[in-house]
Amino acid sequence: MSKPESDVIRLPDGAVLPRLGQGTWFMGEQASSRAEEIAALRYGVELGMNLIDTAEMYGDGRSEELVGEALRGIRDSVFLVSKVYPHNAAGASLVRSCEASLKRLGTDHLDLYLLHWRGTIPLAETVEGMEALVASGKIARWGVSNLDIADMQELLRIPGGNHCAVNQVLYHLGSRGIEHELLPWQRGHKIPIMAYSPLAQAGKLRKGLTENETVQRIAESHGVTPLQILLAWSIREGDVMAIPKAGTRRHVEENAAAGKLVFTADELWQLDDAFPQPSWKVPLDMI
Ligand code: NDP
């Protein structure tokens, strides 16, 4: 049997993250689904998925506003993550972005603040700005997103760059490029991967993924859906966490249940066979 040793991931600074959190892209966009989305997020927290990921980009702040509403009365039990646009990721713009996110989220600090992707601002300026936000107490720690290995290596050569807490990247059964180089490198440097789109956006990111015969057979034998197999697979090892987005209580419940699923070595081998990891370096997949 293959089972991670713990239900949590520990960052080098001692912070504890659940292996499953919750994404919020496209939440807060429609008034008609607002109450359901808030209820879904709160339910997810109750079920132990107490990390919520958002970004200033999502719905131009509407996702953060919705998360702020969902957090009322439970802020302290949630590990809150937001992201800054690359063009805002230094100096006064970084402080302004962070403060605006805090205001929309109705909180005085973020547990983790990420550079959403690399833009034209030098990484050294972003690190300097992030470290200043930590010093001012507006964020507890910082990390990055969508950085491939060369960018990560550059980041770690910058003074303070080794304080990077996580790298949030695309990772699902149908997109395994990070396993070749980035994931082992991050393991060596104790920087966990936070997997985004772990459900391949309900299978839409890779044709044939949820319809795959192996995925379906394993799902059937566990009495779960193919998407639950995808989610359980993304966190099958103890140092990768995932942030599925679910807008309904039912989906949230299924996702939380997937966190408890344990594969046999043979099932993992069959999934490897159906969706092999690349044996050469491929560019980092992103959306
Ligand atoms: P996901 O892979 O999480 O898929 C989300 C889709 O899956 C939604 O359509 C959702 O529908 C559906 N879904 C969720 N649970 C179930 C279930 N149990 N059964 C059936 N369908 C289900 O895609 P995302 O792209 O949203 O990625 C997750 C999060 O990662 C984002 O929300 C965001 O926070 C982050 N992200 C970060 C990026 C970055 O650049 N750093 C890029 C992309 C995402 P429904 O809403 O109806 O439940």
mmCIF file of C-alpha atoms in Angstrom, residues 4-164:
data_model
loop_
_atom_site.group_PDB
_atom_site.id
_atom_site.type_symbol
_atom_site.label_atom_id
_atom_site.label_comp_id
_atom_site.label_asym_id
_atom_site.label_seq_id
_atom_site.Cartn_x
_atom_site.Cartn_y
_atom_site.Cartn_z
ATOM 1 C CA PRO A 4 1.838 9.354 2.947
ATOM 2 C CA GLU A 5 3.053 9.377 6.528
ATOM 3 C CA SER A 6 1.054 12.426 7.554
ATOM 4 C CA ASP A 7 -2.128 14.304 6.638
ATOM 5 C CA VAL A 8 -0.249 17.573 6.782
ATOM 6 C CA ILE A 9 2.729 19.218 5.165
ATOM 7 C CA ARG A 10 5.250 21.065 7.311
ATOM 8 C CA LEU A 11 7.084 24.050 5.925
ATOM 9 C CA PRO A 12 10.704 24.564 7.014
ATOM 10 C CA ASP A 13 9.526 27.448 9.260
ATOM 11 C CA GLY A 14 7.228 25.048 11.134
ATOM 12 C CA ALA A 15 3.939 26.135 9.538
ATOM 13 C CA VAL A 16 1.492 23.282 8.986
ATOM 14 C CA LEU A 17 -0.517 22.986 5.779
ATOM 15 C CA PRO A 18 -3.240 20.458 4.985
ATOM 16 C CA ARG A 19 -2.484 18.167 2.034
ATOM 17 C CA LEU A 20 -5.746 19.356 0.481
ATOM 18 C CA GLY A 21 -6.748 22.999 0.346
ATOM 19 C CA GLN A 22 -9.332 24.870 -1.715
ATOM 20 C CA GLY A 23 -8.967 26.954 -4.870
ATOM 21 C CA THR A 24 -11.252 29.875 -5.717
ATOM 22 C CA TRP A 25 -10.634 30.855 -9.340
ATOM 23 C CA PHE A 26 -13.950 31.906 -10.937
ATOM 24 C CA MET A 27 -15.659 32.146 -7.555
ATOM 25 C CA GLY A 28 -17.598 35.331 -6.867
ATOM 26 C CA GLU A 29 -18.334 35.911 -10.545
ATOM 27 C CA GLN A 30 -22.053 35.148 -10.429
ATOM 28 C CA ALA A 31 -24.474 36.508 -7.842
ATOM 29 C CA SER A 32 -26.685 33.437 -8.229
ATOM 30 C CA SER A 33 -23.984 31.017 -6.998
ATOM 31 C CA ARG A 34 -22.459 33.264 -4.317
ATOM 32 C CA ALA A 35 -24.201 31.778 -1.268
ATOM 33 C CA GLU A 36 -23.470 28.237 -2.435
ATOM 34 C CA GLU A 37 -19.794 29.009 -3.049
ATOM 35 C CA ILE A 38 -19.420 30.557 0.414
ATOM 36 C CA ALA A 39 -21.154 27.562 2.002
ATOM 37 C CA ALA A 40 -18.902 25.209 0.003
ATOM 38 C CA LEU A 41 -15.707 26.932 1.208
ATOM 39 C CA ARG A 42 -16.856 26.959 4.838
ATOM 40 C CA TYR A 43 -17.822 23.298 4.604
ATOM 41 C CA GLY A 44 -14.399 22.504 3.147
ATOM 42 C CA VAL A 45 -12.739 24.185 6.124
ATOM 43 C CA GLU A 46 -14.927 22.126 8.461
ATOM 44 C CA LEU A 47 -13.761 18.992 6.639
ATOM 45 C CA GLY A 48 -10.115 19.906 7.153
ATOM 46 C CA MET A 49 -9.345 21.605 3.834
ATOM 47 C CA ASN A 50 -8.429 24.709 5.769
ATOM 48 C CA LEU A 51 -6.125 26.329 3.225
ATOM 49 C CA ILE A 52 -7.808 28.763 0.819
ATOM 50 C CA ASP A 53 -6.036 30.015 -2.294
ATOM 51 C CA THR A 54 -7.067 33.191 -4.099
ATOM 52 C CA ALA A 55 -5.439 36.026 -6.108
ATOM 53 C CA GLU A 56 -5.886 39.713 -6.839
ATOM 54 C CA MET A 57 -6.382 38.635 -10.460
ATOM 55 C CA TYR A 58 -9.387 36.387 -9.857
ATOM 56 C CA GLY A 59 -12.472 38.304 -10.971
ATOM 57 C CA ASP A 60 -10.541 41.558 -10.413
ATOM 58 C CA GLY A 61 -10.765 41.056 -6.656
ATOM 59 C CA ARG A 62 -14.238 39.511 -6.534
ATOM 60 C CA SER A 63 -12.840 36.118 -5.534
ATOM 61 C CA GLU A 64 -10.985 37.738 -2.613
ATOM 62 C CA GLU A 65 -14.170 39.534 -1.547
ATOM 63 C CA LEU A 66 -16.083 36.277 -1.556
ATOM 64 C CA VAL A 67 -13.322 34.541 0.403
ATOM 65 C CA GLY A 68 -13.435 37.425 2.894
ATOM 66 C CA GLU A 69 -17.130 36.754 3.404
ATOM 67 C CA ALA A 70 -16.559 33.011 3.766
ATOM 68 C CA LEU A 71 -13.855 33.667 6.390
ATOM 69 C CA ARG A 72 -16.070 35.639 8.771
ATOM 70 C CA GLY A 73 -15.653 34.200 12.238
ATOM 71 C CA ILE A 74 -13.224 31.490 11.095
ATOM 72 C CA ARG A 75 -10.234 33.497 9.831
ATOM 73 C CA ASP A 76 -7.903 32.112 12.486
ATOM 74 C CA SER A 77 -8.555 28.508 11.512
ATOM 75 C CA VAL A 78 -7.642 29.080 7.851
ATOM 76 C CA PHE A 79 -4.238 29.254 6.144
ATOM 77 C CA LEU A 80 -4.911 32.086 3.695
ATOM 78 C CA VAL A 81 -3.009 32.409 0.409
ATOM 79 C CA SER A 82 -3.223 35.169 -2.178
ATOM 80 C CA LYS A 83 -1.152 36.183 -5.187
ATOM 81 C CA VAL A 84 0.173 39.369 -6.671
ATOM 82 C CA TYR A 85 0.260 40.158 -10.389
ATOM 83 C CA PRO A 86 3.837 40.126 -11.756
ATOM 84 C CA HIS A 87 3.549 43.790 -12.775
ATOM 85 C CA ASN A 88 2.747 44.743 -9.167
ATOM 86 C CA ALA A 89 5.428 42.572 -7.594
ATOM 87 C CA ALA A 90 7.886 45.130 -6.197
ATOM 88 C CA GLY A 91 8.158 48.398 -4.278
ATOM 89 C CA ALA A 92 5.112 50.574 -3.579
ATOM 90 C CA SER A 93 2.910 48.600 -6.022
ATOM 91 C CA LEU A 94 3.516 45.412 -4.059
ATOM 92 C CA VAL A 95 2.534 47.084 -0.793
ATOM 93 C CA ARG A 96 -0.564 48.621 -2.443
ATOM 94 C CA SER A 97 -1.609 45.258 -3.936
ATOM 95 C CA CYS A 98 -1.119 43.461 -0.646
ATOM 96 C CA GLU A 99 -3.071 46.072 1.308
ATOM 97 C CA ALA A 100 -5.916 45.970 -1.233
ATOM 98 C CA SER A 101 -6.034 42.160 -0.974
ATOM 99 C CA LEU A 102 -6.095 42.367 2.833
ATOM 100 C CA LYS A 103 -8.969 44.845 2.668
ATOM 101 C CA ARG A 104 -11.027 42.688 0.282
ATOM 102 C CA LEU A 105 -10.287 39.615 2.416
ATOM 103 C CA GLY A 106 -11.210 41.438 5.631
ATOM 104 C CA THR A 107 -8.015 40.420 7.402
ATOM 105 C CA ASP A 108 -4.831 42.048 8.668
ATOM 106 C CA HIS A 109 -2.408 39.447 7.324
ATOM 107 C CA LEU A 110 -1.920 36.706 4.748
ATOM 108 C CA ASP A 111 -0.382 33.397 5.741
ATOM 109 C CA LEU A 112 1.278 33.146 2.339
ATOM 110 C CA TYR A 113 1.678 35.628 -0.524
ATOM 111 C CA LEU A 114 2.743 34.370 -3.936
ATOM 112 C CA LEU A 115 4.220 35.935 -7.038
ATOM 113 C CA HIS A 116 1.556 34.723 -9.513
ATOM 114 C CA TRP A 117 4.007 34.178 -12.346
ATOM 115 C CA ARG A 118 7.299 35.691 -13.450
ATOM 116 C CA GLY A 119 7.073 38.982 -15.326
ATOM 117 C CA THR A 120 9.665 41.591 -16.210
ATOM 118 C CA ILE A 121 10.384 42.836 -12.680
ATOM 119 C CA PRO A 122 13.696 41.326 -11.469
ATOM 120 C CA LEU A 123 13.171 38.550 -8.908
ATOM 121 C CA ALA A 124 15.563 40.331 -6.523
ATOM 122 C CA GLU A 125 13.149 43.300 -6.300
ATOM 123 C CA THR A 126 10.228 40.964 -5.600
ATOM 124 C CA VAL A 127 12.187 39.176 -2.866
ATOM 125 C CA GLU A 128 13.106 42.523 -1.286
ATOM 126 C CA GLY A 129 9.463 43.638 -1.355
ATOM 127 C CA MET A 130 8.163 40.340 0.001
ATOM 128 C CA GLU A 131 10.700 40.365 2.843
ATOM 129 C CA ALA A 132 9.603 43.915 3.737
ATOM 130 C CA LEU A 133 5.956 42.728 3.838
ATOM 131 C CA VAL A 134 6.995 39.927 6.199
ATOM 132 C CA ALA A 135 8.837 42.435 8.407
ATOM 133 C CA SER A 136 5.740 44.666 8.533
ATOM 134 C CA GLY A 137 3.540 41.714 9.553
ATOM 135 C CA LYS A 138 1.242 41.979 6.524
ATOM 136 C CA ILE A 139 2.274 38.519 5.369
ATOM 137 C CA ALA A 140 3.650 35.612 7.371
ATOM 138 C CA ARG A 141 5.688 34.206 4.489
ATOM 139 C CA TRP A 142 5.959 34.354 0.709
ATOM 140 C CA GLY A 143 6.361 32.018 -2.224
ATOM 141 C CA VAL A 144 6.090 31.835 -5.999
ATOM 142 C CA SER A 145 3.932 30.300 -8.684
ATOM 143 C CA ASN A 146 4.597 29.038 -12.215
ATOM 144 C CA LEU A 147 8.381 29.131 -11.825
ATOM 145 C CA ASP A 148 10.343 26.452 -13.642
ATOM 146 C CA ILE A 149 13.647 25.061 -12.440
ATOM 147 C CA ALA A 150 15.938 27.730 -13.956
ATOM 148 C CA ASP A 151 13.844 30.492 -12.354
ATOM 149 C CA MET A 152 13.869 28.648 -9.013
ATOM 150 C CA GLN A 153 17.638 28.233 -9.163
ATOM 151 C CA GLU A 154 18.002 31.944 -9.908
ATOM 152 C CA LEU A 155 15.651 32.758 -7.007
ATOM 153 C CA LEU A 156 17.753 30.771 -4.568
ATOM 154 C CA ARG A 157 20.899 32.647 -5.581
ATOM 155 C CA ILE A 158 19.285 35.940 -4.477
ATOM 156 C CA PRO A 159 19.812 37.025 -0.847
ATOM 157 C CA GLY A 160 16.632 36.019 1.010
ATOM 158 C CA GLY A 161 15.444 33.927 -1.944
ATOM 159 C CA ASN A 162 15.789 30.794 0.175
ATOM 160 C CA HIS A 163 12.842 32.022 2.257
ATOM 161 C CA CYS A 164 10.536 30.994 -0.599
#
